[in-house]
Short mmCIF file of N, CA, C and O and ligand atoms in Angstrom, two decimals:
data_model
loop_
_atom_site.label_atom_id
_atom_site.label_comp_id
_atom_site.label_asym_id
_atom_site.label_seq_id
_atom_site.Cartn_x
_atom_site.Cartn_y
_atom_site.Cartn_z
N UNK A 1 -19.85 6.64 -6.27
CA UNK A 1 -20.94 7.00 -7.18
C UNK A 1 -21.04 5.96 -8.29
O UNK A 1 -20.05 5.65 -8.94
N UNK A 2 -22.22 5.42 -8.51
CA UNK A 2 -22.38 4.43 -9.55
C UNK A 2 -22.36 5.10 -10.91
O UNK A 2 -23.04 6.09 -11.13
N UNK A 3 -21.54 4.55 -11.79
CA UNK A 3 -21.41 5.14 -13.12
C UNK A 3 -22.52 4.64 -14.03
O UNK A 3 -22.32 3.74 -14.83
N UNK A 4 -23.69 5.18 -13.86
CA UNK A 4 -24.77 4.83 -14.76
C UNK A 4 -24.56 5.60 -16.05
O UNK A 4 -23.72 6.50 -16.13
N UNK A 5 -25.32 5.23 -17.04
CA UNK A 5 -25.19 5.89 -18.34
C UNK A 5 -25.45 7.39 -18.21
O UNK A 5 -24.76 8.21 -18.80
N UNK A 6 -26.43 7.75 -17.41
CA UNK A 6 -26.79 9.16 -17.25
C UNK A 6 -25.69 9.95 -16.55
O UNK A 6 -25.37 11.07 -16.94
N UNK A 7 -25.10 9.36 -15.49
CA UNK A 7 -24.05 10.10 -14.79
C UNK A 7 -22.81 10.23 -15.67
O UNK A 7 -22.13 11.25 -15.62
N UNK A 8 -22.53 9.18 -16.48
CA UNK A 8 -21.40 9.29 -17.40
C UNK A 8 -21.65 10.40 -18.42
O UNK A 8 -20.76 11.17 -18.76
N UNK A 9 -22.90 10.48 -18.90
CA UNK A 9 -23.26 11.51 -19.87
C UNK A 9 -23.15 12.90 -19.23
O UNK A 9 -22.69 13.85 -19.87
N UNK A 10 -23.55 13.00 -17.97
CA UNK A 10 -23.46 14.27 -17.27
C UNK A 10 -22.00 14.69 -17.13
O UNK A 10 -21.65 15.86 -17.37
N UNK A 11 -21.14 13.74 -16.78
CA UNK A 11 -19.70 14.04 -16.67
C UNK A 11 -19.16 14.50 -18.02
O UNK A 11 -18.34 15.43 -18.07
N UNK A 12 -19.64 13.87 -19.10
CA UNK A 12 -19.17 14.23 -20.44
C UNK A 12 -19.60 15.65 -20.81
O UNK A 12 -18.86 16.38 -21.47
N UNK A 13 -20.82 16.04 -20.37
CA UNK A 13 -21.31 17.38 -20.64
C UNK A 13 -20.35 18.41 -20.05
O UNK A 13 -19.98 19.40 -20.70
N UNK A 14 -19.91 18.17 -18.82
CA UNK A 14 -19.02 19.12 -18.16
C UNK A 14 -17.59 19.02 -18.68
O UNK A 14 -16.85 19.99 -18.66
N UNK A 15 -17.21 17.82 -19.16
CA UNK A 15 -15.88 17.70 -19.75
C UNK A 15 -15.80 18.52 -21.04
O UNK A 15 -14.78 19.13 -21.33
N UNK A 16 -16.90 18.52 -21.78
CA UNK A 16 -16.94 19.26 -23.04
C UNK A 16 -17.00 20.76 -22.80
O UNK A 16 -16.55 21.55 -23.63
N UNK A 17 -17.59 21.15 -21.67
CA UNK A 17 -17.72 22.59 -21.38
C UNK A 17 -17.24 22.86 -19.96
O UNK A 17 -18.05 23.17 -19.08
N UNK A 18 -15.94 22.77 -19.73
CA UNK A 18 -15.41 22.85 -18.37
C UNK A 18 -15.65 24.19 -17.69
O UNK A 18 -15.62 24.26 -16.46
N UNK A 19 -15.89 25.24 -18.47
CA UNK A 19 -16.06 26.56 -17.86
C UNK A 19 -17.52 26.95 -17.70
O UNK A 19 -17.84 28.04 -17.25
N UNK A 20 -18.44 26.05 -18.08
CA UNK A 20 -19.85 26.40 -18.06
C UNK A 20 -20.45 26.26 -16.66
O UNK A 20 -20.10 25.37 -15.90
N UNK A 21 -21.34 27.17 -16.35
CA UNK A 21 -22.16 27.07 -15.14
C UNK A 21 -23.59 26.84 -15.63
O UNK A 21 -24.24 27.76 -16.12
N UNK A 22 -24.04 25.60 -15.55
CA UNK A 22 -25.29 25.24 -16.21
C UNK A 22 -26.45 25.13 -15.23
O UNK A 22 -26.30 24.64 -14.11
N UNK A 23 -27.63 25.57 -15.70
CA UNK A 23 -28.84 25.40 -14.92
C UNK A 23 -29.41 24.01 -15.22
O UNK A 23 -28.98 23.36 -16.18
N UNK A 24 -30.37 23.59 -14.42
CA UNK A 24 -30.95 22.25 -14.62
C UNK A 24 -31.53 22.09 -16.03
O UNK A 24 -31.24 21.08 -16.69
N UNK A 25 -32.33 23.06 -16.54
CA UNK A 25 -32.87 22.88 -17.90
C UNK A 25 -31.76 22.77 -18.95
O UNK A 25 -31.90 22.02 -19.92
N UNK A 26 -30.66 23.52 -18.76
CA UNK A 26 -29.56 23.45 -19.72
C UNK A 26 -28.89 22.08 -19.69
O UNK A 26 -28.53 21.53 -20.73
N UNK A 27 -28.75 21.52 -18.49
CA UNK A 27 -28.16 20.19 -18.35
C UNK A 27 -29.08 19.15 -18.98
O UNK A 27 -28.65 18.26 -19.72
N UNK A 28 -30.39 19.30 -18.71
CA UNK A 28 -31.38 18.37 -19.25
C UNK A 28 -31.33 18.37 -20.77
O UNK A 28 -31.36 17.31 -21.40
N UNK A 29 -31.22 19.55 -21.37
CA UNK A 29 -31.13 19.68 -22.83
C UNK A 29 -29.85 19.03 -23.35
O UNK A 29 -29.88 18.30 -24.34
N UNK A 30 -28.74 19.30 -22.66
CA UNK A 30 -27.45 18.74 -23.10
C UNK A 30 -27.47 17.22 -23.04
O UNK A 30 -26.95 16.54 -23.93
N UNK A 31 -28.10 16.68 -22.01
CA UNK A 31 -28.19 15.23 -21.87
C UNK A 31 -29.07 14.64 -22.98
O UNK A 31 -28.74 13.61 -23.56
N UNK A 32 -30.17 15.34 -23.26
CA UNK A 32 -31.08 14.89 -24.32
C UNK A 32 -30.36 14.88 -25.66
O UNK A 32 -30.51 13.95 -26.45
N UNK A 33 -29.52 15.91 -25.89
CA UNK A 33 -28.76 15.98 -27.13
C UNK A 33 -27.74 14.85 -27.21
O UNK A 33 -27.36 14.42 -28.29
N UNK A 34 -27.28 14.40 -26.04
CA UNK A 34 -26.32 13.29 -25.99
C UNK A 34 -27.02 11.94 -26.08
O UNK A 34 -26.39 10.89 -25.97
N UNK A 35 -28.35 11.99 -26.24
CA UNK A 35 -29.11 10.75 -26.40
C UNK A 35 -29.54 10.12 -25.09
O UNK A 35 -29.97 8.97 -25.05
N UNK A 36 -29.42 10.88 -24.00
CA UNK A 36 -29.83 10.37 -22.69
C UNK A 36 -31.01 11.21 -22.20
O UNK A 36 -30.84 12.33 -21.75
N UNK A 37 -32.20 10.65 -22.33
CA UNK A 37 -33.39 11.36 -21.91
C UNK A 37 -33.69 11.04 -20.45
O UNK A 37 -34.01 9.90 -20.11
N UNK A 38 -33.53 12.03 -19.60
CA UNK A 38 -33.83 11.85 -18.18
C UNK A 38 -34.74 12.99 -17.74
O UNK A 38 -34.67 14.09 -18.27
N UNK A 39 -35.60 12.70 -16.78
CA UNK A 39 -36.51 13.74 -16.35
C UNK A 39 -35.83 14.69 -15.36
O UNK A 39 -34.74 14.44 -14.86
N UNK A 40 -36.54 15.78 -15.11
CA UNK A 40 -36.05 16.87 -14.28
C UNK A 40 -35.59 16.39 -12.90
O UNK A 40 -34.53 16.78 -12.41
N UNK A 41 -36.41 15.53 -12.29
CA UNK A 41 -36.09 15.05 -10.94
C UNK A 41 -34.75 14.30 -10.93
O UNK A 41 -33.92 14.49 -10.05
N UNK A 42 -34.58 13.45 -11.96
CA UNK A 42 -33.34 12.68 -12.06
C UNK A 42 -32.14 13.60 -12.27
O UNK A 42 -31.08 13.40 -11.68
N UNK A 43 -32.32 14.62 -13.13
CA UNK A 43 -31.22 15.57 -13.38
C UNK A 43 -30.84 16.28 -12.09
O UNK A 43 -29.66 16.35 -11.74
N UNK A 44 -31.85 16.76 -11.36
CA UNK A 44 -31.56 17.44 -10.09
C UNK A 44 -30.86 16.50 -9.11
O UNK A 44 -29.92 16.89 -8.42
N UNK A 45 -31.32 15.24 -9.07
CA UNK A 45 -30.72 14.28 -8.15
C UNK A 45 -29.25 14.03 -8.50
O UNK A 45 -28.39 13.99 -7.64
N UNK A 46 -28.98 13.91 -9.81
CA UNK A 46 -27.60 13.69 -10.24
C UNK A 46 -26.73 14.90 -9.93
O UNK A 46 -25.62 14.77 -9.44
N UNK A 47 -27.28 16.09 -10.22
CA UNK A 47 -26.51 17.32 -9.97
C UNK A 47 -26.19 17.46 -8.48
O UNK A 47 -25.07 17.80 -8.11
N UNK A 48 -27.19 17.18 -7.65
CA UNK A 48 -26.97 17.29 -6.21
C UNK A 48 -25.98 16.24 -5.72
O UNK A 48 -25.20 16.49 -4.81
N UNK A 49 -26.01 15.05 -6.35
CA UNK A 49 -25.06 14.01 -5.97
C UNK A 49 -23.64 14.41 -6.37
O UNK A 49 -22.69 14.23 -5.62
N UNK A 50 -23.51 14.98 -7.57
CA UNK A 50 -22.20 15.46 -8.03
C UNK A 50 -21.71 16.58 -7.10
O UNK A 50 -20.53 16.64 -6.77
N UNK A 51 -22.65 17.44 -6.70
CA UNK A 51 -22.27 18.56 -5.82
C UNK A 51 -21.84 18.03 -4.45
O UNK A 51 -20.84 18.48 -3.88
N UNK A 52 -22.59 17.04 -3.94
CA UNK A 52 -22.26 16.46 -2.64
C UNK A 52 -20.91 15.76 -2.68
O UNK A 52 -20.18 15.73 -1.69
N UNK A 53 -20.56 15.22 -3.86
CA UNK A 53 -19.28 14.53 -4.01
C UNK A 53 -18.14 15.52 -4.24
O UNK A 53 -16.99 15.13 -4.35
N UNK A 54 -18.50 16.80 -4.32
CA UNK A 54 -17.46 17.83 -4.50
C UNK A 54 -17.02 18.01 -5.94
O UNK A 54 -16.05 18.69 -6.21
N UNK A 55 -17.76 17.39 -6.87
CA UNK A 55 -17.39 17.51 -8.28
C UNK A 55 -17.96 18.77 -8.90
O UNK A 55 -17.36 19.38 -9.77
N UNK A 56 -19.14 19.13 -8.42
CA UNK A 56 -19.78 20.33 -8.94
C UNK A 56 -19.98 21.35 -7.82
O UNK A 56 -20.14 20.99 -6.66
N UNK A 57 -19.96 22.60 -8.23
CA UNK A 57 -20.17 23.68 -7.28
C UNK A 57 -21.53 24.29 -7.58
O UNK A 57 -21.80 24.71 -8.69
N UNK A 58 -22.39 24.31 -6.57
CA UNK A 58 -23.75 24.81 -6.74
C UNK A 58 -23.77 26.30 -6.39
O UNK A 58 -23.23 26.70 -5.36
N UNK A 59 -24.38 27.09 -7.25
CA UNK A 59 -24.44 28.52 -6.97
C UNK A 59 -25.75 29.09 -7.50
O UNK A 59 -26.38 28.50 -8.37
N UNK A 60 -26.16 30.21 -6.94
CA UNK A 60 -27.39 30.86 -7.38
C UNK A 60 -27.01 32.19 -8.02
O UNK A 60 -26.31 32.99 -7.41
N UNK A 61 -27.44 32.39 -9.26
CA UNK A 61 -27.05 33.61 -9.94
C UNK A 61 -27.97 34.77 -9.59
O UNK A 61 -28.91 34.63 -8.80
N UNK A 62 -27.70 35.94 -10.17
CA UNK A 62 -28.45 37.16 -9.85
C UNK A 62 -29.93 37.02 -10.21
O UNK A 62 -30.78 37.69 -9.65
N UNK A 63 -30.24 36.13 -11.16
CA UNK A 63 -31.62 35.91 -11.56
C UNK A 63 -32.28 34.81 -10.75
O UNK A 63 -33.33 34.30 -11.13
N UNK A 64 -31.66 34.41 -9.63
CA UNK A 64 -32.18 33.39 -8.71
C UNK A 64 -32.25 32.01 -9.37
O UNK A 64 -33.06 31.17 -8.99
N UNK A 65 -31.41 31.80 -10.39
CA UNK A 65 -31.35 30.50 -11.04
C UNK A 65 -30.19 29.72 -10.43
O UNK A 65 -29.09 30.22 -10.32
N UNK A 66 -30.48 28.49 -10.01
CA UNK A 66 -29.44 27.63 -9.46
C UNK A 66 -28.62 27.06 -10.61
O UNK A 66 -29.17 26.52 -11.56
N UNK A 67 -27.31 27.24 -10.52
CA UNK A 67 -26.42 26.75 -11.56
C UNK A 67 -25.34 25.86 -10.97
O UNK A 67 -24.99 26.00 -9.82
N UNK A 68 -24.88 24.95 -11.79
CA UNK A 68 -23.86 24.01 -11.36
C UNK A 68 -22.64 24.14 -12.26
O UNK A 68 -22.76 24.05 -13.47
N UNK A 69 -21.50 24.38 -11.65
CA UNK A 69 -20.25 24.48 -12.39
C UNK A 69 -19.29 23.44 -11.85
O UNK A 69 -19.43 22.99 -10.71
N UNK A 70 -18.32 23.07 -12.67
CA UNK A 70 -17.30 22.15 -12.20
C UNK A 70 -16.61 22.75 -10.99
O UNK A 70 -16.21 23.91 -11.03
N UNK A 71 -16.48 21.97 -9.95
CA UNK A 71 -15.82 22.48 -8.76
C UNK A 71 -14.33 22.54 -9.01
O UNK A 71 -13.76 21.63 -9.61
N UNK A 72 -13.70 23.63 -8.60
CA UNK A 72 -12.26 23.70 -8.74
C UNK A 72 -11.60 22.61 -7.92
O UNK A 72 -12.03 22.35 -6.79
N UNK A 73 -10.62 21.98 -8.48
CA UNK A 73 -9.99 20.86 -7.79
C UNK A 73 -8.70 21.29 -7.11
O UNK A 73 -8.05 22.22 -7.54
N UNK A 74 -8.36 20.60 -6.07
CA UNK A 74 -7.07 20.77 -5.41
C UNK A 74 -6.86 22.15 -4.82
O UNK A 74 -7.75 22.70 -4.19
N UNK A 75 -5.69 22.69 -5.05
CA UNK A 75 -5.26 23.93 -4.43
C UNK A 75 -5.96 25.15 -5.02
O UNK A 75 -5.86 26.24 -4.49
N UNK A 76 -6.61 24.93 -6.11
CA UNK A 76 -7.14 26.05 -6.87
C UNK A 76 -8.13 26.90 -6.08
O UNK A 76 -8.19 28.12 -6.24
N UNK A 77 -8.90 26.25 -5.23
CA UNK A 77 -9.88 26.99 -4.44
C UNK A 77 -11.02 27.50 -5.29
O UNK A 77 -11.30 26.95 -6.35
N UNK A 78 -11.70 28.53 -4.83
CA UNK A 78 -12.83 29.06 -5.56
C UNK A 78 -12.34 29.88 -6.74
O UNK A 78 -11.65 30.87 -6.57
N UNK A 79 -12.70 29.44 -7.95
CA UNK A 79 -12.29 30.19 -9.13
C UNK A 79 -13.20 31.40 -9.29
O UNK A 79 -14.41 31.29 -9.11
N UNK A 80 -12.62 32.54 -9.61
CA UNK A 80 -13.48 33.68 -9.86
C UNK A 80 -14.35 33.40 -11.08
O UNK A 80 -13.95 32.68 -11.97
N UNK A 81 -15.54 33.97 -11.08
CA UNK A 81 -16.40 33.74 -12.24
C UNK A 81 -16.96 35.07 -12.72
O UNK A 81 -16.99 36.05 -11.98
N UNK A 82 -17.37 35.06 -13.95
CA UNK A 82 -17.96 36.25 -14.54
C UNK A 82 -19.43 35.95 -14.80
O UNK A 82 -19.78 34.88 -15.28
N UNK A 83 -20.28 36.88 -14.41
CA UNK A 83 -21.70 36.70 -14.69
C UNK A 83 -22.22 37.88 -15.48
O UNK A 83 -22.03 39.03 -15.10
N UNK A 84 -22.87 37.56 -16.61
CA UNK A 84 -23.47 38.60 -17.42
C UNK A 84 -24.81 39.00 -16.80
O UNK A 84 -25.66 38.15 -16.55
N UNK A 85 -24.97 40.29 -16.52
CA UNK A 85 -26.20 40.76 -15.88
C UNK A 85 -27.38 40.79 -16.84
O UNK A 85 -28.52 40.91 -16.42
N UNK A 86 -27.11 40.69 -18.14
CA UNK A 86 -28.19 40.70 -19.12
C UNK A 86 -28.74 39.29 -19.36
O UNK A 86 -29.93 39.05 -19.21
N UNK A 87 -27.87 38.37 -19.73
CA UNK A 87 -28.37 37.04 -20.09
C UNK A 87 -28.08 36.01 -19.00
O UNK A 87 -28.48 34.85 -19.11
N UNK A 88 -27.39 36.44 -17.95
CA UNK A 88 -27.10 35.59 -16.79
C UNK A 88 -26.25 34.36 -17.11
O UNK A 88 -26.26 33.38 -16.39
N UNK A 89 -25.53 34.43 -18.23
CA UNK A 89 -24.59 33.35 -18.50
C UNK A 89 -23.40 33.53 -17.56
O UNK A 89 -23.06 34.64 -17.19
N UNK A 90 -22.81 32.42 -17.19
CA UNK A 90 -21.66 32.50 -16.30
C UNK A 90 -20.47 31.80 -16.91
O UNK A 90 -20.61 30.79 -17.59
N UNK A 91 -19.31 32.34 -16.68
CA UNK A 91 -18.07 31.72 -17.13
C UNK A 91 -17.11 31.68 -15.96
O UNK A 91 -17.03 32.62 -15.18
N UNK A 92 -16.38 30.62 -15.85
CA UNK A 92 -15.30 30.61 -14.87
C UNK A 92 -14.13 31.35 -15.48
O UNK A 92 -13.83 31.21 -16.66
N UNK A 93 -13.47 32.13 -14.67
CA UNK A 93 -12.32 32.88 -15.15
C UNK A 93 -11.06 32.11 -14.81
O UNK A 93 -10.74 31.93 -13.65
N UNK A 94 -10.40 31.65 -15.85
CA UNK A 94 -9.16 30.92 -15.58
C UNK A 94 -7.95 31.84 -15.68
O UNK A 94 -6.98 31.68 -14.94
N UNK A 95 -8.05 32.82 -16.57
CA UNK A 95 -6.92 33.75 -16.71
C UNK A 95 -6.81 34.63 -15.47
O UNK A 95 -7.79 35.20 -15.02
N UNK A 96 -5.61 34.71 -14.94
CA UNK A 96 -5.38 35.56 -13.77
C UNK A 96 -5.88 34.93 -12.50
O UNK A 96 -5.81 35.54 -11.44
N UNK A 97 -6.39 33.71 -12.61
CA UNK A 97 -6.97 33.05 -11.44
C UNK A 97 -5.93 32.78 -10.36
O UNK A 97 -6.20 32.94 -9.17
N UNK A 98 -4.73 32.39 -10.78
CA UNK A 98 -3.68 32.05 -9.81
C UNK A 98 -3.36 33.24 -8.91
O UNK A 98 -3.23 33.08 -7.69
N UNK A 99 -3.27 34.42 -9.53
CA UNK A 99 -2.96 35.62 -8.74
C UNK A 99 -4.08 35.94 -7.77
O UNK A 99 -3.84 36.30 -6.62
N UNK A 100 -5.32 35.82 -8.26
CA UNK A 100 -6.47 36.09 -7.39
C UNK A 100 -6.48 35.10 -6.23
O UNK A 100 -6.71 35.47 -5.09
N UNK A 101 -6.21 33.84 -6.57
CA UNK A 101 -6.19 32.81 -5.52
C UNK A 101 -5.16 33.10 -4.46
O UNK A 101 -5.41 32.94 -3.27
N UNK A 102 -4.00 33.54 -4.90
CA UNK A 102 -2.92 33.82 -3.97
C UNK A 102 -3.34 34.94 -3.01
O UNK A 102 -3.14 34.85 -1.80
N UNK A 103 -3.96 35.97 -3.59
CA UNK A 103 -4.41 37.08 -2.77
C UNK A 103 -5.50 36.63 -1.80
O UNK A 103 -5.50 36.99 -0.63
N UNK A 104 -6.42 35.78 -2.30
CA UNK A 104 -7.51 35.29 -1.45
C UNK A 104 -6.98 34.44 -0.31
O UNK A 104 -7.47 34.51 0.82
N UNK A 105 -5.97 33.62 -0.63
CA UNK A 105 -5.38 32.78 0.41
C UNK A 105 -4.86 33.64 1.56
O UNK A 105 -4.99 33.28 2.72
N UNK A 106 -4.26 34.75 1.20
CA UNK A 106 -3.71 35.64 2.22
C UNK A 106 -4.83 36.24 3.07
O UNK A 106 -4.71 36.36 4.29
N UNK A 107 -5.93 36.59 2.41
CA UNK A 107 -7.09 37.13 3.13
C UNK A 107 -7.65 36.07 4.07
O UNK A 107 -7.93 36.32 5.25
N UNK A 108 -7.81 34.85 3.54
CA UNK A 108 -8.36 33.76 4.35
C UNK A 108 -7.46 33.44 5.53
O UNK A 108 -7.93 33.19 6.64
N UNK A 109 -6.15 33.46 5.26
CA UNK A 109 -5.20 33.15 6.31
C UNK A 109 -5.29 34.19 7.43
O UNK A 109 -5.27 33.84 8.61
N UNK A 110 -5.42 35.45 7.02
CA UNK A 110 -5.53 36.52 8.01
C UNK A 110 -6.79 36.35 8.85
O UNK A 110 -6.77 36.51 10.07
N UNK A 111 -7.91 35.97 8.19
CA UNK A 111 -9.16 35.76 8.91
C UNK A 111 -9.06 34.56 9.84
O UNK A 111 -9.53 34.59 10.98
N UNK A 112 -8.41 33.47 9.35
CA UNK A 112 -8.25 32.27 10.17
C UNK A 112 -7.39 32.58 11.39
O UNK A 112 -7.66 32.10 12.50
N UNK A 113 -6.37 33.37 11.17
CA UNK A 113 -5.48 33.76 12.26
C UNK A 113 -6.27 34.54 13.31
O UNK A 113 -6.01 34.42 14.51
N UNK A 114 -7.25 35.31 12.85
CA UNK A 114 -8.07 36.10 13.77
C UNK A 114 -9.13 35.24 14.45
O UNK A 114 -9.92 35.73 15.25
N UNK A 115 -9.18 33.93 14.11
CA UNK A 115 -10.08 33.02 14.81
C UNK A 115 -11.38 32.72 14.09
O UNK A 115 -12.24 32.01 14.59
N UNK A 116 -11.55 33.26 12.87
CA UNK A 116 -12.79 32.97 12.12
C UNK A 116 -12.69 31.59 11.50
O UNK A 116 -11.62 31.17 11.07
N UNK A 117 -13.82 30.88 11.45
CA UNK A 117 -13.81 29.50 10.95
C UNK A 117 -14.73 29.31 9.76
O UNK A 117 -15.59 30.15 9.49
N UNK A 118 -14.56 28.18 9.10
CA UNK A 118 -15.40 27.78 7.97
C UNK A 118 -15.51 28.89 6.94
O UNK A 118 -16.61 29.32 6.57
N UNK A 119 -14.38 29.32 6.48
CA UNK A 119 -14.36 30.44 5.56
C UNK A 119 -14.53 29.96 4.12
O UNK A 119 -13.94 28.97 3.72
N UNK A 120 -15.35 30.64 3.38
CA UNK A 120 -15.52 30.33 1.97
C UNK A 120 -15.54 31.63 1.19
O UNK A 120 -16.06 32.63 1.66
N UNK A 121 -14.97 31.58 0.02
CA UNK A 121 -14.94 32.77 -0.82
C UNK A 121 -15.66 32.48 -2.12
O UNK A 121 -15.48 31.43 -2.71
N UNK A 122 -16.49 33.39 -2.53
CA UNK A 122 -17.15 33.27 -3.82
C UNK A 122 -16.89 34.57 -4.56
O UNK A 122 -17.42 35.60 -4.18
N UNK A 123 -16.05 34.51 -5.57
CA UNK A 123 -15.69 35.72 -6.29
C UNK A 123 -16.49 35.78 -7.59
O UNK A 123 -16.42 34.87 -8.40
N UNK A 124 -17.26 36.83 -7.76
CA UNK A 124 -18.03 36.97 -8.98
C UNK A 124 -17.80 38.36 -9.57
O UNK A 124 -17.85 39.36 -8.87
N UNK A 125 -17.52 38.38 -10.85
CA UNK A 125 -17.39 39.64 -11.57
C UNK A 125 -18.67 39.83 -12.37
O UNK A 125 -19.08 38.94 -13.11
N UNK A 126 -19.34 40.96 -12.18
CA UNK A 126 -20.58 41.22 -12.91
C UNK A 126 -20.35 42.18 -14.06
O UNK A 126 -19.52 43.07 -13.97
N UNK A 127 -21.07 41.98 -15.12
CA UNK A 127 -20.95 42.87 -16.27
C UNK A 127 -21.85 42.38 -17.39
O UNK A 127 -22.85 41.71 -17.14
N UNK A 128 -21.46 42.73 -18.61
CA UNK A 128 -22.21 42.25 -19.77
C UNK A 128 -21.25 41.45 -20.63
O UNK A 128 -20.15 41.91 -20.92
N UNK A 129 -21.70 40.27 -21.03
CA UNK A 129 -20.82 39.42 -21.83
C UNK A 129 -20.66 40.02 -23.23
O UNK A 129 -21.40 40.92 -23.63
N UNK A 130 -19.69 39.51 -23.97
CA UNK A 130 -19.39 40.05 -25.31
C UNK A 130 -20.62 39.98 -26.21
O UNK A 130 -20.88 40.90 -26.99
N UNK A 131 -21.39 38.91 -26.11
CA UNK A 131 -22.57 38.75 -26.96
C UNK A 131 -23.61 39.83 -26.69
O UNK A 131 -24.25 40.34 -27.60
N UNK A 132 -23.79 40.16 -25.39
CA UNK A 132 -24.79 41.15 -25.02
C UNK A 132 -24.29 42.57 -25.29
O UNK A 132 -25.06 43.44 -25.68
N UNK A 133 -23.00 42.80 -25.05
CA UNK A 133 -22.45 44.14 -25.20
C UNK A 133 -22.27 44.51 -26.66
O UNK A 133 -22.43 45.67 -27.05
N UNK A 134 -21.94 43.53 -27.49
CA UNK A 134 -21.70 43.78 -28.90
C UNK A 134 -22.43 42.77 -29.76
O UNK A 134 -21.81 41.96 -30.45
N UNK A 135 -23.74 42.79 -29.76
CA UNK A 135 -24.51 41.76 -30.49
C UNK A 135 -24.23 41.78 -31.99
O UNK A 135 -24.12 40.73 -32.62
N UNK A 136 -24.08 42.98 -32.58
CA UNK A 136 -23.87 43.08 -34.03
C UNK A 136 -22.52 42.49 -34.42
O UNK A 136 -22.41 41.72 -35.37
N UNK A 137 -21.49 42.82 -33.63
CA UNK A 137 -20.15 42.31 -33.93
C UNK A 137 -20.11 40.80 -33.83
O UNK A 137 -19.48 40.13 -34.64
N UNK A 138 -20.83 40.28 -32.83
CA UNK A 138 -20.86 38.85 -32.65
C UNK A 138 -21.47 38.15 -33.84
O UNK A 138 -20.99 37.10 -34.27
N UNK A 139 -22.52 38.75 -34.42
CA UNK A 139 -23.20 38.16 -35.55
C UNK A 139 -22.32 38.21 -36.79
O UNK A 139 -22.33 37.30 -37.61
N UNK A 140 -21.54 39.30 -36.92
CA UNK A 140 -20.68 39.47 -38.09
C UNK A 140 -19.50 38.52 -38.05
O UNK A 140 -19.03 38.05 -39.08
N UNK A 141 -19.05 38.21 -36.84
CA UNK A 141 -17.85 37.40 -36.71
C UNK A 141 -18.15 35.91 -36.75
O UNK A 141 -18.70 35.35 -37.57
ZN1 LIG B 201 -24.81 38.25 -21.84
#
């Protein structure tokens, strides 16, 4: 992948927010704030290139919005994520992830042993984020 200014800026956006699952408009805004003005087509092309390279994980949330999150690296596998049903923000769950992964590996192994192929797991926890569930407290704090 050629390290153009825009792709470096995109990498920096995700380095600054490693747990974020960003939509294209959010990425476009973040890049603009970083001083890199790129159009929608270019942002989508970069995101798809990052996804194809295995750096980003592409997912569609409950609101049918395509979001891109940092792909879990190495043994980590699919990190569980939390999605707020109100504002559709997504967070990767790092706490307790190892235990979930271990359990998932066992499930996958059992399925593979039974002859199933190309297995993928996408774990999503749905609920309301702290901001949506307690808006007043969030403002006070
Ligand atoms: Zn929310």
